[in-house]
């Protein structure tokens, strides 16, 4: 039986009797007593504040059960000194602005040395890279029975897709990351293209991210291809190797005489990029190619949208204007655009039997969102617990989504314009799909929330750094623990009891605003008035246990039926087949 790692997530009963429960490798850096937590929901609470190199832990013993607040330091975006009213003139306040949509506030007497130490330690350990300290993932020493670093084997995943084949090969042209330093070492490319031509195509594409295969349809051989924008510039530069390359991709699919390019950007922005030496494929130079703009705004628009959403959901909710306030953030509109774009890509492969090339500007933000969502719709394997981990490892991590830049792990520069919630949007889109198809996914909502919590936590090495090369140079797989080690050592916590393994079912979610909803259990979970009275996770776990028990009983009945039918009987009788619905 797998060990219970619940202490890691929320502290077990015994651990909560201590001042601050710790995980292996964690050490206490500062403790301050008589600190006031200014709770926006139930008023001020006095207690002890402990800072470790992994978390902030506040505990008030004045209440029974004790009030506890636990914040991963990795989730902190910035620290702000604030004025505090009605707590005495000698009191200073601290607001902790978090990436996970909460802003806890504390008040303390400013002359006490221990309180100054609290601020200093918080600053050092919330932003370790800004203070020449290691990220906590390199200190974490928990051992798990499952090794999450073995979840994704690119060769095995391509083999599952039926690759290599006549038209496509697994190339090692980038094995030393010299052709493209943000791509993985192994890539699937057309079998007829020489390495020299590949390098010429790479020099024509943004960040040298030349077109490579992400997924191939098992029947039609239509493929999802990803890349960066072509660098045509204002003078409409051409690259014969690039034009031939896309024709080769088209030729690899015998069932279609067209190749569809989905440019994720707004067409006006793509024109602006063209003036700056970027651009898009001209249908004049690329015969049999159809270009579509998906009109999805850029990373800065998405960052601003989430900032507005945070103002709506924390700390106070304006009940009278809730729907209009959420609508004004445009968050669900952008979720709709992503889902609608992915549906178009999936349908082009499934119904149109046509290959699709997907890119944005550099091919590591909106491109990752769209390819991974389309693959989730097309391929039921990615809807399993392990298959979804492979999808993240493949389309996001190995293909160089800039997690360090977009999340800002351990970096004090909160105003960096590179920050943007692209991966949060992707997980939100997945959650929307689980709502529309509740039995199609093996994982539950807790799994998605856990993934997002550890996107920020810096507890695991999974989401650290910007690409495969950086993670290899930092020895992440040998020096840190994978998030999937934690997940796969307790799969029952993250399993959907309603899951039915439908193979070869393509999912087309309804991408209209009236079929989408705000993910309250994630974005508004810090507000106690918005929580369900019985945690959903608890109910699902009970249903999962019931399902296991019913399946066991069905199996017993089957065994009994087969053993009785095997015994000789003088009377001949027929039995109707038994159908049991679980």
Coordinates of C-alpha atoms in Angstrom, one line a residue:
X1 CA 0.0 0.0 0.0
X2 CA 1.4 3.4 -1.0
X3 CA 2.4 5.7 1.8
X4 CA 0.0 8.5 2.7
X5 CA 1.6 11.9 1.6
X6 CA -1.3 14.0 2.9
X7 CA 1.0 15.7 5.4
X8 CA 2.8 17.2 2.4
X9 CA -0.4 18.9 1.2
X10 CA -2.2 20.1 4.2
X11 CA -0.5 18.8 7.4
X12 CA -1.9 15.9 9.3
X13 CA -3.5 16.2 12.8
X14 CA -0.3 15.4 14.7
X15 CA 1.8 17.8 12.6
X16 CA -0.6 20.6 13.3
X17 CA 0.1 20.4 17.0
X18 CA 3.7 21.6 16.2
X19 CA 4.5 25.2 15.6
X20 CA 5.1 24.6 11.9
X21 CA 5.0 21.1 10.3
X22 CA 8.0 20.7 8.0
X23 CA 8.7 18.5 5.0
X24 CA 12.0 16.7 4.4
X25 CA 14.7 19.3 3.6
X26 CA 12.8 22.3 5.0
X27 CA 14.3 24.5 7.8
X28 CA 12.9 27.3 9.9
X29 CA 14.4 30.7 9.3
X30 CA 12.5 33.0 11.6
X31 CA 9.6 32.9 14.2
X32 CA 7.6 35.9 15.4
X33 CA 4.9 35.8 18.1
X34 CA 2.1 38.2 18.6
X35 CA 1.6 38.8 14.9
X36 CA -1.9 39.8 13.7
X37 CA -3.3 38.2 10.6
X38 CA -5.9 40.7 9.2
X39 CA -8.4 38.2 7.8
X40 CA -10.7 39.8 5.2
X41 CA -13.5 37.4 6.1
X42 CA -13.5 37.0 9.9
X43 CA -11.4 39.9 11.2
X44 CA -8.0 40.1 12.9
X45 CA -6.5 37.0 14.4
X46 CA -3.4 37.0 16.7
X47 CA -0.9 34.2 16.5
X48 CA 2.6 33.0 15.7
X49 CA 4.2 33.6 12.3
X50 CA 6.9 31.1 11.1
X51 CA 9.1 31.6 8.0
X52 CA 10.9 28.6 6.6
X53 CA 12.8 28.3 3.3
X54 CA 9.7 26.8 1.7
X55 CA 6.6 28.5 3.4
X56 CA 5.0 31.1 5.5
X57 CA 3.0 29.4 8.4
X58 CA 0.7 31.4 10.6
X59 CA -1.1 29.7 13.6
X60 CA -3.5 31.1 16.1
X61 CA -4.1 29.0 19.2
X62 CA -6.8 31.3 20.4
X63 CA -9.4 29.4 18.3
X64 CA -10.4 25.8 18.5
X65 CA -9.5 24.3 16.2
X66 CA -6.5 26.6 15.7
X67 CA -6.6 29.0 12.8
X68 CA -3.9 28.1 10.3
X69 CA -2.7 29.9 7.2
X70 CA -0.1 28.3 5.0
X71 CA 1.5 30.0 2.0
X72 CA 4.2 28.5 -0.3
X73 CA 6.8 31.2 -0.7
X74 CA 7.0 30.4 -4.4
X75 CA 3.5 31.7 -4.8
X76 CA 4.5 35.2 -3.6
X77 CA 4.8 37.8 -6.3
X78 CA 5.7 40.8 -4.1
X79 CA 5.9 42.1 -0.6
X80 CA 4.5 45.5 0.3
X81 CA 4.7 47.5 3.5
X82 CA 1.2 49.0 4.2
X83 CA -0.4 51.3 6.7
X84 CA -2.6 49.6 9.3
X85 CA -5.4 51.4 11.0
X86 CA -6.9 50.7 14.4
X87 CA -4.0 48.6 15.6
X88 CA -2.0 51.3 17.4
X89 CA 0.3 54.0 16.0
X90 CA 3.5 51.9 16.5
X91 CA 2.1 49.1 14.2
X92 CA 3.3 48.4 10.6
X93 CA 1.6 46.2 8.1
X94 CA 2.7 43.8 5.5
X95 CA 0.7 42.7 2.4
X96 CA 1.8 39.6 0.7
X97 CA 0.7 39.7 -3.0
X98 CA 0.4 36.2 -4.3
X99 CA 0.3 34.7 -7.8
X100 CA -2.6 32.4 -6.8
X101 CA -5.1 35.2 -6.3
X102 CA -4.8 36.0 -2.6
X103 CA -3.2 38.8 -0.7
X104 CA -2.8 37.9 3.0
X105 CA -2.1 40.9 5.3
X106 CA -0.3 41.0 8.6
X107 CA 0.3 43.6 11.3
X108 CA 3.0 43.7 13.9
X109 CA 4.8 46.1 16.3
X110 CA 7.6 47.6 14.2
X111 CA 10.4 48.1 16.8
X112 CA 10.7 44.4 17.6
X113 CA 13.8 42.8 16.1
X114 CA 12.0 39.5 15.4
X115 CA 9.5 41.2 13.1
X116 CA 12.3 42.9 11.1
X117 CA 13.8 39.5 10.7
X118 CA 10.5 38.1 9.4
X119 CA 10.5 40.7 6.6
X120 CA 14.1 40.1 5.8
X121 CA 13.8 36.3 5.7
X122 CA 10.5 36.4 3.7
X123 CA 12.3 38.6 1.1
X124 CA 15.3 36.2 0.9
X125 CA 13.5 32.9 0.7
X126 CA 10.5 34.1 -1.4
X127 CA 12.9 35.3 -4.0
X128 CA 16.0 33.0 -3.7
X129 CA 17.3 33.6 -7.2
X130 CA 17.5 37.4 -6.5
X131 CA 19.6 36.6 -3.4
X132 CA 22.0 34.0 -4.8
X133 CA 20.1 31.2 -3.1
X134 CA 18.9 27.9 -4.6
X135 CA 15.2 27.2 -5.4
X136 CA 13.7 25.0 -2.7
X137 CA 13.2 22.2 -5.1
X138 CA 17.0 21.5 -4.9
X139 CA 16.7 21.2 -1.1
X140 CA 13.6 19.0 -0.9
X141 CA 14.4 15.5 0.1
X142 CA 11.1 13.5 0.1
X143 CA 11.4 10.0 -1.3
X144 CA 8.5 8.5 -3.3
X145 CA 7.9 5.0 -4.6
X146 CA 7.1 6.3 -8.1
X147 CA 9.8 8.1 -10.2
X148 CA 8.0 10.9 -12.1
X149 CA 11.0 11.7 -14.3
X150 CA 10.3 8.4 -16.1
X151 CA 6.7 9.4 -17.1
X152 CA 7.8 10.9 -20.4
X153 CA 9.9 9.0 -22.9
X154 CA 9.7 10.8 -26.2
X155 CA 10.7 7.7 -28.3
X156 CA 8.0 5.6 -26.5
X157 CA 5.4 8.4 -27.0
X158 CA 6.1 8.7 -30.7
X159 CA 6.1 4.9 -31.1
X160 CA 2.6 4.9 -29.5
X161 CA 1.6 7.3 -32.3
X162 CA 3.0 4.9 -34.9
X163 CA 6.2 6.8 -35.6
X164 CA 8.6 6.6 -37.3
X165 CA 6.9 5.6 -40.5
X166 CA 7.5 6.1 -44.3
X167 CA 7.0 9.8 -44.2
X168 CA 8.3 10.8 -40.8
X169 CA 11.5 10.1 -38.8
X170 CA 12.7 10.7 -35.3
X171 CA 15.6 13.0 -35.9
X172 CA 18.6 13.6 -33.7
X173 CA 19.6 16.8 -35.7
X174 CA 19.0 18.8 -32.5
X175 CA 20.6 16.2 -30.1
X176 CA 23.1 18.8 -28.8
X177 CA 20.5 21.6 -29.0
X178 CA 22.7 23.4 -31.6
X179 CA 20.0 23.8 -34.3
X180 CA 17.4 25.2 -31.8
X181 CA 18.3 25.7 -28.2
X182 CA 14.7 25.9 -27.0
X183 CA 13.5 22.7 -28.8
X184 CA 13.9 19.2 -27.3
X185 CA 16.8 16.9 -28.4
X186 CA 14.5 14.5 -30.3
X187 CA 12.2 15.8 -33.0
X188 CA 9.9 14.3 -35.6
X189 CA 10.6 15.7 -39.1
X190 CA 9.8 14.6 -42.7
X191 CA 11.9 11.7 -43.7
X192 CA 12.9 13.2 -47.1
X193 CA 14.4 16.4 -45.7
X194 CA 18.2 16.6 -45.3
X195 CA 19.8 18.0 -42.1
X196 CA 21.3 20.9 -44.1
X197 CA 17.8 21.9 -45.4
X198 CA 16.4 21.7 -41.9
X199 CA 19.1 24.1 -40.7
X200 CA 18.2 26.6 -43.5
X201 CA 14.5 26.3 -42.6
X202 CA 15.5 26.9 -38.9
X203 CA 17.3 30.1 -39.8
X204 CA 14.2 31.4 -41.5
X205 CA 11.9 30.7 -38.5
X206 CA 11.6 32.8 -35.3
X207 CA 14.0 31.6 -32.6
X208 CA 15.0 28.9 -35.1
X209 CA 11.9 27.0 -34.2
X210 CA 11.3 25.1 -37.5
X211 CA 8.1 23.1 -38.2
X212 CA 8.1 19.7 -36.4
X213 CA 5.4 17.1 -35.8
X214 CA 3.5 17.1 -32.5
X215 CA 0.8 14.5 -33.2
X216 CA -0.3 12.3 -36.1
X217 CA -3.8 10.9 -36.8
X218 CA -3.7 7.1 -36.6
X219 CA -6.0 6.7 -39.6
X220 CA -5.7 9.7 -42.0
X221 CA -2.0 10.5 -41.2
X222 CA -3.0 14.1 -40.9
X223 CA -0.6 15.8 -38.5
X224 CA -0.4 18.7 -36.0
X225 CA 2.8 20.6 -36.8
X226 CA 4.2 23.4 -34.6
X227 CA 6.8 26.1 -35.2
X228 CA 7.7 29.8 -34.9
X229 CA 6.6 32.5 -37.3
X230 CA 8.5 32.9 -40.7
X231 CA 10.8 35.9 -40.7
X232 CA 9.6 37.4 -44.0
X233 CA 9.9 41.0 -42.8
X234 CA 8.5 44.1 -44.6
X235 CA 10.2 43.1 -47.9
X236 CA 8.4 39.7 -48.1
X237 CA 11.6 37.6 -47.9
X238 CA 11.3 34.1 -49.2
X239 CA 13.0 30.8 -48.3
X240 CA 12.8 28.1 -50.9
X241 CA 13.7 25.4 -48.4
X242 CA 10.9 26.5 -46.1
X243 CA 8.4 26.5 -48.9
X244 CA 9.5 23.0 -50.0
X245 CA 9.4 21.9 -46.4
X246 CA 5.7 22.8 -46.0
X247 CA 5.0 21.1 -49.3
X248 CA 6.7 17.9 -48.0
X249 CA 4.4 18.1 -44.9
X250 CA 1.4 18.4 -47.2
X251 CA 2.6 15.4 -49.3
X252 CA 3.0 13.2 -46.2
X253 CA -0.8 13.2 -46.0
X254 CA -2.2 11.4 -49.1
X255 CA -5.8 12.1 -48.2
X256 CA -5.6 15.9 -48.6
X257 CA -4.4 18.4 -51.1
X258 CA -4.4 21.3 -48.7
X259 CA -2.3 22.4 -45.7
X260 CA -3.9 24.6 -43.2
X261 CA -1.9 27.1 -41.2
X262 CA -3.4 28.4 -38.0
X263 CA -1.7 31.6 -36.9
X264 CA -2.9 32.1 -33.3
X265 CA -2.3 35.9 -33.4
X266 CA -4.6 38.7 -34.2
X267 CA -4.1 39.6 -37.9
X268 CA -3.3 43.2 -37.0
X269 CA -0.5 42.1 -34.6
X270 CA 0.9 39.7 -37.2
X271 CA 1.2 42.6 -39.6
X272 CA 3.0 44.6 -36.9
X273 CA 5.3 41.6 -36.4
X274 CA 6.0 41.6 -40.1
X275 CA 7.2 45.2 -40.0
X276 CA 9.6 44.0 -37.2
X277 CA 11.1 41.2 -39.4
X278 CA 8.5 38.5 -38.4
X279 CA 5.3 37.8 -40.3
X280 CA 3.3 35.0 -41.7
X281 CA 3.2 32.7 -44.7
X282 CA 2.0 34.3 -48.0
X283 CA -0.5 32.1 -49.8
X284 CA 1.2 33.4 -53.0
X285 CA 4.5 31.7 -52.1
X286 CA 3.1 28.6 -50.4
X287 CA 0.7 26.9 -52.9
X288 CA -2.1 24.7 -51.5
X289 CA -1.8 26.5 -48.2
X290 CA -4.7 28.1 -46.4
X291 CA -3.9 30.7 -43.7
X292 CA -6.3 31.3 -40.8
X293 CA -5.8 33.9 -38.0
X294 CA -7.3 32.8 -34.7
X295 CA -7.3 36.4 -33.3
X296 CA -6.0 35.5 -29.8
X297 CA -4.5 38.5 -27.9
X298 CA -0.9 38.4 -26.7
X299 CA 0.6 37.6 -23.3
X300 CA 0.3 41.2 -22.0
X301 CA -3.5 41.2 -22.5
X302 CA -3.8 37.9 -20.7
X303 CA -1.8 39.1 -17.7
X304 CA -4.0 42.2 -17.4
X305 CA -7.1 40.1 -17.7
X306 CA -6.0 37.9 -14.7
X307 CA -5.1 41.0 -12.7
X308 CA -8.7 42.3 -13.2
X309 CA -10.1 38.9 -12.3
X310 CA -8.1 38.9 -9.0
X311 CA -9.7 42.3 -8.1
X312 CA -13.1 40.8 -8.7
X313 CA -12.6 37.6 -6.6
X314 CA -10.4 38.8 -3.7
X315 CA -11.0 39.8 -1.0
X316 CA -14.6 41.0 -1.3
X317 CA -17.1 39.9 -3.8
X318 CA -19.7 42.4 -5.1
X319 CA -22.7 40.1 -5.2
X320 CA -24.9 42.6 -7.0
X321 CA -22.5 43.0 -9.9
X322 CA -20.8 39.6 -9.9
X323 CA -21.6 38.5 -13.4
X324 CA -20.9 41.9 -15.0
X325 CA -17.6 42.2 -13.1
X326 CA -16.4 38.8 -14.2
X327 CA -17.5 39.6 -17.8
X328 CA -15.5 42.9 -17.7
X329 CA -12.3 41.0 -17.1
X330 CA -12.7 39.2 -20.5
X331 CA -11.1 36.1 -18.9
X332 CA -13.8 33.8 -20.1
X333 CA -13.8 35.4 -23.5
X334 CA -10.1 34.5 -23.9
X335 CA -10.8 31.0 -22.6
X336 CA -13.5 30.8 -25.3
X337 CA -11.1 31.9 -28.0
X338 CA -8.5 29.3 -27.0
X339 CA -11.1 26.5 -27.0
X340 CA -12.7 27.6 -30.3
X341 CA -9.2 27.7 -31.9
X342 CA -8.3 24.3 -30.7
X343 CA -11.7 22.9 -31.9
X344 CA -11.0 24.3 -35.4
X345 CA -7.6 22.6 -35.4
X346 CA -9.0 19.2 -34.1
X347 CA -11.8 19.3 -36.6
X348 CA -9.5 20.1 -39.5
X349 CA -7.6 16.9 -38.7
X350 CA -10.6 14.7 -37.8
X351 CA -13.2 15.8 -40.3
X352 CA -11.1 17.5 -42.9
X353 CA -8.3 14.9 -42.8
X354 CA -5.9 17.8 -43.3
X355 CA -2.6 18.5 -41.6
X356 CA -2.4 21.7 -39.6
X357 CA 0.6 24.0 -38.9
X358 CA 0.2 26.0 -35.7
X359 CA 2.3 29.0 -34.7
X360 CA 2.1 32.3 -32.9
X361 CA 5.1 34.6 -32.8
X362 CA 7.8 32.4 -31.2
X363 CA 5.8 29.2 -30.9
X364 CA 6.0 28.6 -27.2
X365 CA 3.0 30.3 -25.7
X366 CA -0.3 30.3 -27.7
X367 CA 1.1 27.5 -29.8
X368 CA 1.5 25.2 -26.8
X369 CA -2.0 26.1 -25.6
X370 CA -3.6 25.2 -29.0
X371 CA -1.6 22.1 -29.9
X372 CA -2.1 20.5 -26.4
X373 CA -5.8 21.3 -26.3
X374 CA -6.3 20.0 -29.9
X375 CA -4.4 16.8 -29.0
X376 CA -6.5 16.4 -25.8
X377 CA -9.7 16.6 -28.0
X378 CA -8.4 14.1 -30.6
X379 CA -6.5 11.5 -28.5
X380 CA -8.1 9.8 -25.5
X381 CA -4.7 8.7 -24.2
X382 CA -4.0 12.3 -23.1
X383 CA -7.2 12.2 -21.0
X384 CA -5.8 9.5 -18.7
X385 CA -3.9 10.6 -15.6
X386 CA -0.5 9.5 -17.0
X387 CA -1.3 10.5 -20.6
X388 CA -2.0 14.1 -19.4
X389 CA 1.3 14.2 -17.7
X390 CA 2.9 13.1 -20.9
X391 CA 1.0 15.9 -22.8
X392 CA 2.4 18.6 -20.4
X393 CA 5.9 17.1 -20.5
X394 CA 5.8 17.0 -24.3
X395 CA 4.0 20.1 -25.5
X396 CA 4.8 22.5 -22.7
X397 CA 8.1 21.4 -21.1
X398 CA 10.1 19.7 -23.8
X399 CA 9.0 22.2 -26.5
X400 CA 10.2 25.2 -24.4
X401 CA 7.3 27.1 -22.9
X402 CA 9.1 29.7 -20.9
X403 CA 7.9 28.7 -17.4
X404 CA 10.7 30.6 -15.6
X405 CA 9.9 33.8 -17.5
X406 CA 6.1 33.5 -17.4
X407 CA 5.9 32.5 -13.7
X408 CA 9.0 34.3 -12.4
X409 CA 10.1 31.5 -10.0
X410 CA 12.3 32.9 -7.2
X411 CA 12.6 36.3 -9.0
X412 CA 11.9 39.5 -7.2
X413 CA 11.2 41.5 -10.4
X414 CA 7.4 41.2 -10.2
X415 CA 6.8 43.9 -12.8
X416 CA 8.7 42.0 -15.5
X417 CA 6.6 42.2 -18.7
X418 CA 7.4 38.5 -19.5
X419 CA 5.1 37.3 -16.8
X420 CA 1.8 35.9 -18.1
X421 CA -0.7 33.1 -17.0
X422 CA -0.6 31.1 -20.2
X423 CA -0.4 27.7 -18.5
X424 CA -3.2 28.7 -16.0
X425 CA -5.4 29.4 -19.0
X426 CA -4.6 26.0 -20.5
X427 CA -5.5 24.2 -17.3
X428 CA -8.7 26.3 -17.1
X429 CA -9.6 25.2 -20.6
X430 CA -9.0 21.6 -19.6
X431 CA -11.3 22.1 -16.5
X432 CA -14.0 23.6 -18.9
X433 CA -13.7 20.3 -20.9
X434 CA -14.0 18.2 -17.8
X435 CA -17.3 20.0 -16.9
X436 CA -18.7 19.4 -20.4
X437 CA -17.5 15.7 -20.5
X438 CA -17.5 14.6 -16.9
X439 CA -16.7 10.9 -17.6
X440 CA -14.1 11.4 -20.3
X441 CA -11.1 12.3 -18.1
X442 CA -9.4 9.9 -15.7
X443 CA -8.2 12.8 -13.4
X444 CA -10.3 15.0 -11.1
X445 CA -10.4 18.7 -10.3
X446 CA -8.1 18.3 -7.3
X447 CA -5.4 17.1 -9.8
X448 CA -5.7 20.2 -11.9
X449 CA -5.6 22.5 -8.8
X450 CA -2.6 20.6 -7.5
X451 CA -0.8 21.0 -10.8
X452 CA -1.4 24.8 -10.7
X453 CA -0.4 25.1 -7.0
X454 CA 2.9 23.4 -7.8
X455 CA 3.4 25.5 -10.9
X456 CA 4.3 28.2 -8.4
X457 CA 5.5 26.3 -5.3
X458 CA 9.1 25.5 -6.4
X459 CA 8.8 22.3 -4.4
X460 CA 9.2 20.1 -7.4
X461 CA 11.6 20.5 -10.4
X462 CA 9.0 19.9 -13.0
X463 CA 8.1 23.5 -14.0
X464 CA 11.5 25.1 -13.3
X465 CA 13.5 26.9 -16.1
X466 CA 12.5 27.8 -19.6
X467 CA 13.4 24.7 -21.7
X468 CA 14.9 21.2 -21.8
X469 CA 18.4 22.4 -22.3
X470 CA 18.3 24.7 -19.2
X471 CA 16.9 21.8 -17.1
X472 CA 19.6 19.5 -18.3
X473 CA 22.4 22.0 -17.5
X474 CA 20.9 22.5 -14.0
X475 CA 20.6 18.7 -13.6
X476 CA 17.0 19.1 -12.6
X477 CA 16.0 15.4 -13.1
X478 CA 18.8 14.2 -10.8
X479 CA 18.8 17.0 -8.2
X480 CA 15.0 17.6 -7.7
X481 CA 11.8 15.6 -7.3
X482 CA 9.2 15.4 -10.1
X483 CA 5.7 16.5 -9.4
X484 CA 4.5 13.3 -11.1
X485 CA 6.4 11.3 -8.4
X486 CA 4.1 12.9 -5.8
X487 CA 0.9 12.5 -8.0
X488 CA 1.6 8.9 -9.1
X489 CA 2.4 7.7 -5.6
X490 CA -1.2 8.4 -4.6
X491 CA -3.3 8.1 -7.7
X492 CA -6.5 7.5 -5.8
X493 CA -6.5 11.1 -4.6
X494 CA -6.6 12.4 -8.1
X495 CA -8.8 9.9 -9.9
X496 CA -12.2 10.7 -11.3
X497 CA -14.8 8.1 -10.1
X498 CA -17.0 8.7 -13.2
X499 CA -14.2 8.0 -15.7
X500 CA -15.1 5.7 -18.6
X501 CA -12.2 4.7 -20.9
X502 CA -13.8 5.6 -24.3
X503 CA -11.1 5.0 -26.9
X504 CA -11.0 6.9 -30.2
X505 CA -13.7 9.3 -29.0
X506 CA -13.0 12.9 -30.3
X507 CA -14.3 15.6 -27.9
X508 CA -15.6 18.8 -29.3
X509 CA -16.3 21.1 -26.4
X510 CA -18.9 23.9 -26.9
X511 CA -16.8 27.0 -27.1
X512 CA -19.5 29.6 -26.6
X513 CA -19.6 31.9 -23.6
X514 CA -22.9 30.6 -22.3
X515 CA -21.4 27.1 -22.0
X516 CA -18.3 28.3 -20.0
X517 CA -18.2 29.2 -16.4
X518 CA -15.7 30.8 -14.0
X519 CA -13.7 28.1 -12.2
X520 CA -14.8 29.1 -8.7
X521 CA -13.1 26.2 -6.9
X522 CA -9.8 27.6 -8.1
X523 CA -10.1 31.3 -8.5
X524 CA -12.4 32.0 -5.5
X525 CA -11.3 29.2 -3.2
X526 CA -9.8 31.6 -0.6
X527 CA -13.3 33.0 0.1
X528 CA -14.9 30.8 2.8
X529 CA -18.4 31.9 1.6
X530 CA -17.8 30.5 -1.8
X531 CA -16.7 27.0 -0.7
X532 CA -19.1 24.0 -0.8
X533 CA -20.1 22.8 2.7
X534 CA -18.7 19.3 2.0
X535 CA -15.4 19.4 0.0
X536 CA -16.0 18.1 -3.5
X537 CA -12.8 16.1 -3.3
X538 CA -14.1 14.2 -0.3
X539 CA -17.3 13.3 -2.0
X540 CA -15.4 12.1 -5.1
X541 CA -13.1 10.0 -3.0
X542 CA -16.1 8.3 -1.3
X543 CA -17.6 7.6 -4.8
X544 CA -14.3 6.2 -6.0
X545 CA -14.2 3.8 -3.0
X546 CA -17.8 2.8 -3.8
X547 CA -16.9 2.2 -7.4
X548 CA -14.0 0.0 -6.5
X549 CA -16.2 -2.0 -4.1
X550 CA -18.9 -2.5 -6.7
X551 CA -16.4 -3.5 -9.4
X552 CA -15.0 -6.1 -6.9
X553 CA -18.5 -7.5 -6.3
X554 CA -19.3 -7.7 -10.0
X555 CA -16.0 -9.6 -10.5
X556 CA -17.0 -12.0 -7.7
X557 CA -20.4 -12.6 -9.3
X558 CA -18.8 -13.2 -12.6
X559 CA -16.4 -15.8 -11.1
X560 CA -19.3 -17.5 -9.3
X561 CA -21.4 -17.6 -12.5
X562 CA -18.5 -19.1 -14.5
X563 CA -17.7 -21.7 -11.9
X564 CA -21.4 -22.8 -11.6
X565 CA -21.7 -23.0 -15.4
X566 CA -18.6 -25.2 -15.5
X567 CA -20.2 -27.7 -13.1
X568 CA -22.1 -30.6 -14.8
X569 CA -25.9 -30.3 -14.5
X570 CA -28.6 -32.7 -15.4
X571 CA -31.1 -29.9 -16.2
X572 CA -30.3 -27.8 -19.3
X573 CA -31.1 -24.1 -18.8
X574 CA -30.1 -20.9 -20.5
X575 CA -29.1 -17.8 -18.6
X576 CA -29.5 -14.3 -20.0
X577 CA -26.2 -12.3 -20.0
X578 CA -25.8 -10.1 -17.0
X579 CA -25.2 -6.4 -17.6
X580 CA -24.1 -4.5 -14.6
X581 CA -23.8 -0.7 -14.7
X582 CA -21.5 0.8 -12.2

